[in-house]
XYZ file of C-alpha atoms in Angstrom:
308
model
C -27.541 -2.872 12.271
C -26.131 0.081 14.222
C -23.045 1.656 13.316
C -21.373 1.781 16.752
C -18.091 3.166 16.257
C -14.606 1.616 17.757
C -13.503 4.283 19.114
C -14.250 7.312 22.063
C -13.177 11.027 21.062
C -11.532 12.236 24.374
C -9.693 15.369 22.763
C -10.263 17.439 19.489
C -8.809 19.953 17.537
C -10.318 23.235 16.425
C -10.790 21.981 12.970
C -12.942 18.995 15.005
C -10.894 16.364 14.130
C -10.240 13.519 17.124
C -6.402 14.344 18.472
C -7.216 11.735 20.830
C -8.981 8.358 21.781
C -9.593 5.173 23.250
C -9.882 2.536 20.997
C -12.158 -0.442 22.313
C -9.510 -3.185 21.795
C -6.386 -1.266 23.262
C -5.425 -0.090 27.072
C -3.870 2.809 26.765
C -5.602 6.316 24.614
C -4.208 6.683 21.290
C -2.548 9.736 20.190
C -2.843 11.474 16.443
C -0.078 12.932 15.264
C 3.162 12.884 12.634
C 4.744 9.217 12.314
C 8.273 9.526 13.442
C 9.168 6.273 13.999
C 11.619 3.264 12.173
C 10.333 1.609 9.082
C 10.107 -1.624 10.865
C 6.587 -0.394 12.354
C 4.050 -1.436 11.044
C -0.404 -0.893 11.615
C -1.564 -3.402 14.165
C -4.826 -3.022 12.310
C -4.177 -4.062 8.419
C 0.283 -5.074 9.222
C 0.668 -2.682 6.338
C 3.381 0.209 6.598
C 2.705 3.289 8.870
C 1.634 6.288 7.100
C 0.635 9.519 8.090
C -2.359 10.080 9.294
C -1.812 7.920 11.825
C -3.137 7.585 15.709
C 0.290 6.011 18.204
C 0.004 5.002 21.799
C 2.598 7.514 23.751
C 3.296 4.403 26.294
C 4.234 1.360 23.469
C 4.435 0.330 20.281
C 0.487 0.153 19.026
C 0.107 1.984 15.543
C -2.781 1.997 14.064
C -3.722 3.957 10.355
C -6.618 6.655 10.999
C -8.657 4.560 8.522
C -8.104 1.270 10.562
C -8.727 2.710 13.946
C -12.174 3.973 13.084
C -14.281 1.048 11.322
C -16.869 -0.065 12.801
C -16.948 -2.931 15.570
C -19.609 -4.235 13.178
C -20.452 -4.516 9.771
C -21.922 -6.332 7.127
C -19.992 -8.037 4.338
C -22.220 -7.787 1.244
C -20.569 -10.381 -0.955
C -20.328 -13.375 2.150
C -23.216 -15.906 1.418
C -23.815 -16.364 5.202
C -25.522 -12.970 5.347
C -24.029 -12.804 8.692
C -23.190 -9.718 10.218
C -19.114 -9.465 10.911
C -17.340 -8.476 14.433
C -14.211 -7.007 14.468
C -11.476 -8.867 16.360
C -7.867 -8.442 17.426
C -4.910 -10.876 17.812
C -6.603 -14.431 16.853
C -4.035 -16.068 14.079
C -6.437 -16.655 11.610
C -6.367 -17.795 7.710
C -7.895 -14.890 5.359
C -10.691 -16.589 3.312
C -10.178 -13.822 0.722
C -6.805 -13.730 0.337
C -5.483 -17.182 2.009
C -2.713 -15.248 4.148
C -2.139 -16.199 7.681
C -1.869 -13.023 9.792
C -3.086 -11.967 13.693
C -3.676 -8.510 13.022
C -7.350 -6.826 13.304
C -9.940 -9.674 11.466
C -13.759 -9.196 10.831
C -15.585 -12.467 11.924
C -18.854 -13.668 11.139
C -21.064 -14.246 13.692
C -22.513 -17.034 12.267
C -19.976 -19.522 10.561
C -17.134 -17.623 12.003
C -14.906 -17.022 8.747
C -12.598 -14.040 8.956
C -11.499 -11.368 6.604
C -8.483 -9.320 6.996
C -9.050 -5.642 6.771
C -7.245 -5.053 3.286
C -9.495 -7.619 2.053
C -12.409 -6.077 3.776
C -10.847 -2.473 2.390
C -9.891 -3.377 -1.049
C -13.358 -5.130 -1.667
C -15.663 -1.833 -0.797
C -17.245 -0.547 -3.649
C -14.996 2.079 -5.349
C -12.174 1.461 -3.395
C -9.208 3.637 -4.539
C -6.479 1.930 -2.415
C -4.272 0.412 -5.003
C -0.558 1.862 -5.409
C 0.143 1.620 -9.081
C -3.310 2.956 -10.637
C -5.143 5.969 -10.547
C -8.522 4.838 -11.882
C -11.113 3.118 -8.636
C -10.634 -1.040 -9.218
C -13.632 -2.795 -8.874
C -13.676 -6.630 -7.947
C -15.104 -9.171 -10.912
C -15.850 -12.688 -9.387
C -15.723 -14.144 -12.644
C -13.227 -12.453 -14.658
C -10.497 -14.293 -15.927
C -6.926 -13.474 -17.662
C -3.692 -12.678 -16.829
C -2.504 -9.976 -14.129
C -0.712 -7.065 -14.560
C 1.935 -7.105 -11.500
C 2.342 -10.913 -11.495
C 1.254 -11.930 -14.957
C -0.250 -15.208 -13.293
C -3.471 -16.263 -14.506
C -6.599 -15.641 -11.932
C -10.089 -16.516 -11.502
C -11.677 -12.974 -9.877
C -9.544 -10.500 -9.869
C -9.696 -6.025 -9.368
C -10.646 -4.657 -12.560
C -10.449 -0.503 -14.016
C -13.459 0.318 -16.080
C -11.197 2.815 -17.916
C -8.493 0.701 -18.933
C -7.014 -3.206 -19.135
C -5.440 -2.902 -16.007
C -5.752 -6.377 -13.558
C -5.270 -7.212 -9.776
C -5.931 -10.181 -7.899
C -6.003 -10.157 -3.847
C -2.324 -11.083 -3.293
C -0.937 -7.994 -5.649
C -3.631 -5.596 -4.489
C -2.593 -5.481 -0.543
C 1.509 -5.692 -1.215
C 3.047 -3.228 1.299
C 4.004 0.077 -0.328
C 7.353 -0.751 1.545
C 9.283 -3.584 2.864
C 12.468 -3.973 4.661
C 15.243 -6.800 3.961
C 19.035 -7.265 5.246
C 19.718 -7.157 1.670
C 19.733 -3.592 1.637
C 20.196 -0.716 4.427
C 17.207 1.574 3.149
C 14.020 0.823 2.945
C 13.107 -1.089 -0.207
C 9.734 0.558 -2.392
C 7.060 -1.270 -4.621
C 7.154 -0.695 -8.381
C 6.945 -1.501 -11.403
C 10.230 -0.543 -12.571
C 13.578 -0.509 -11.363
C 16.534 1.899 -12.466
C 18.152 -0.331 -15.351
C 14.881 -0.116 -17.227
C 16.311 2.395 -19.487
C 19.938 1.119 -20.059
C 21.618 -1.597 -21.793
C 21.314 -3.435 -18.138
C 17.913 -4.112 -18.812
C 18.716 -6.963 -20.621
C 19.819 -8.860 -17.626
C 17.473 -8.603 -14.768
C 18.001 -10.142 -11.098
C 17.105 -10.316 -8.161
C 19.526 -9.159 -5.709
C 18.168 -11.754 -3.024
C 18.517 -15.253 -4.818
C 20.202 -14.071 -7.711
C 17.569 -16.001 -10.422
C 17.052 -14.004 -13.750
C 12.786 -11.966 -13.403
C 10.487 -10.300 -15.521
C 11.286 -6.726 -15.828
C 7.649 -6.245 -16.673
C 6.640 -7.359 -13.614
C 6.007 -5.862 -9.981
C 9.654 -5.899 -7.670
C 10.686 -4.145 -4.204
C 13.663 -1.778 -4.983
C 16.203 0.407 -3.465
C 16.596 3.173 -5.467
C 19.797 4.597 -3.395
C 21.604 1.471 -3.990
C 19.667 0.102 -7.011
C 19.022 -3.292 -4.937
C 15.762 -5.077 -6.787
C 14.306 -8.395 -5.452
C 11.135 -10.295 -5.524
C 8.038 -9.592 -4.041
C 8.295 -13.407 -2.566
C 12.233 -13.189 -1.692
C 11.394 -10.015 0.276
C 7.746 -10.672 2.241
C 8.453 -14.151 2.863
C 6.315 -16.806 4.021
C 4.726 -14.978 7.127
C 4.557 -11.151 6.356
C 0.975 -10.562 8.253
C 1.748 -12.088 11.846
C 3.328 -9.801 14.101
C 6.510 -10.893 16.225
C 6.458 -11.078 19.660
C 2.645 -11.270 20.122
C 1.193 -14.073 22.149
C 0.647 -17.977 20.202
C -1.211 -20.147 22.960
C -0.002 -23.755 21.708
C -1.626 -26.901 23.918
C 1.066 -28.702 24.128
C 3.168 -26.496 25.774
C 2.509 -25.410 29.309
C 3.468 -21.742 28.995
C 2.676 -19.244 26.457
C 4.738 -18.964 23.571
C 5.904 -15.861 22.056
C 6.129 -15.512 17.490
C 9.886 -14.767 16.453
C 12.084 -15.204 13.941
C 14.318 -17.512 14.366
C 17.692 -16.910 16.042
C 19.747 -20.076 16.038
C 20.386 -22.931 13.511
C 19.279 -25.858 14.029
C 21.231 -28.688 12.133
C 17.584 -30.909 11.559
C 15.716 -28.408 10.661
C 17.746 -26.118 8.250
C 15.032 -26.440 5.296
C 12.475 -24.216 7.851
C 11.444 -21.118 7.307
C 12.805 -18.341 10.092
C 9.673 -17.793 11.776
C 9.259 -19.865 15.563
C 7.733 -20.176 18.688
C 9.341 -19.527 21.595
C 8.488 -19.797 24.961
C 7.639 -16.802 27.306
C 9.552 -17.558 30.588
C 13.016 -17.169 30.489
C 13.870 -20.159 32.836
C 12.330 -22.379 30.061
C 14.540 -22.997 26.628
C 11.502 -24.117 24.501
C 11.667 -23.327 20.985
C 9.868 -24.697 17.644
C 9.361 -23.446 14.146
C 5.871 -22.120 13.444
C 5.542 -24.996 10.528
C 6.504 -27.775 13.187
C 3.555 -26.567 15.449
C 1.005 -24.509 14.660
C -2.225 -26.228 12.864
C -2.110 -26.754 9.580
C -4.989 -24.561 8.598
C -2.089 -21.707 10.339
C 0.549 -22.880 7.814
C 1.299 -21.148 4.637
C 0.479 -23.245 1.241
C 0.729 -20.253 -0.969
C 3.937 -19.194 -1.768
C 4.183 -15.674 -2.721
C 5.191 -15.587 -7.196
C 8.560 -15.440 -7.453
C 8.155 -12.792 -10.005
């Protein structure tokens, strides 16, 4: 199968490296350069946080990570038992069959049964990978292995494994954002293993700054170290972490296109719903519906993230 690239070099530098492109599932060329925007950006490729190096579009908000924008538009998946060769597509809402997470950022599909990966599935699960935040060895995935997990301690059928030491990831913990951002806290809140009252008598008593239940200290968090604000993965992420906000839903049963937000008014029936809705595209119309009232089930989340 041919390696054709996603993108077209239309400017380099004098070290060779591509300053600029067109990407084969955007408009406008892409710019590389510094990342100098808010924290609330995120890769339309993988909906992980922007980090340099990183390619923009000067005329909207597209991001995508160097590493994203230049897969392939094809590839094979060497673990898929449809032997299949997968396409890469944009902006479908799709269910991950790796990691069971509902997103509608970049997918590869396969052209023959037409199951999709998301691309830190497709990332983490190359051989050698080295794109795990809290370990410096290379993971490698074992179908079969199971135990307990280090960020989570759940139990796990298949997980990432180091060859050089005891240290355990399954897909959910393996493709956490390095950062997150919550109204709980002005700054932006950081993955670890370890918050600031590790080493004092606070340690004891651990919290999360979000619900306000008693966690596992020995166990993965977002925190703040400015304000020493620490909260669940779950409390933080959410439900819907993956699908970007105002992007396009096409829902039959509406005649216009509907537009993914989170919500902005309360609804007396439906207070129990989680904030993320449809909402329709026109401004003359006043449609509105939370994304669990209307989008398929196989769209809706049934895995909670731990509440670690």
């Amino acid at each position: 199968m041919p390696n054709e690239s996603s993108i077209i070099v239309i400017e380099r530098n004098d070290a060779g490296e591509a300053t600029k492109i067109k990407h084969f599932k955007h408009m406008h060329n892409l710019m590389l350069g510094p990342f100098d925007g808010g924290y609330g950006n995120s890769c339309n490729g993988c909906m992980l946080p922007i980090t340099d190096p990183c390619y923009y579009c000067p005329e909207c908000a597209f991001f995508l990570h160097k590493m994203c924008a230049e897969l392939p538009k094809m590839m094979n998946v060497w673990y898929h038992y449809c032997q299949k060769p997968f396409a890469l597509i944009p902006d479908k809402v799709f269910e991950c069959e790796e990691c069971w997470l509902i997103s509608n950022a970049f997918a590869y599909e396969c052209c023959g049964c037409e199951s999709k990966r998301c691309l830190r599935c497709v990332i983490a699960l190359t051989p050698g990978a080295r794109t795990c935040l809290r370990h410096e060895h290379p993971l490698f995935f074992y179908k079969d292995y199971q135990g307990h997990l280090d960020a989570c301690g759940n139990l796990t059928l298949g997980a990432f494994c180091c060859k050089d030491c005891n240290f355990v990831l399954h897909f959910g913990c393996f493709s956490l954002p390095i950062t997150a951002q919550h109204k709980c806290d002005e700054h932006i809140l950081s993955l670890t293993d370890h918050d600031d009252n590790d080493d004092n008598s606070y340690s004891e008593n651990h919290y999360c700054d979000i619900c306000e239940q008693s966690r596992d200290p020995n166990h993965w968090l977002y925190h703040c170290a400015t304000c020493d604000t620490s909260a669940y993965v779950g409390c933080v992420l959410g439900e819907y972490p993956f699908l970007k906000l105002k992007s396009i839903y096409e829902e039959k049963d509406h005649p216009h296109p509907l537009t993914i937000v989170k919500k902005k008014y309360y609804y007396p029936d439906c207070d129990k719903c989680e904030d993320l809705a449809l909402e329709c595209s026109k401004s003359e119309c006043k449609y509105i519906v939370h994304w669990n009232c209307a989008a398929l089930s196989f769209l809706q989340c049934w895995v909670d993230w731990p509440m670690w």
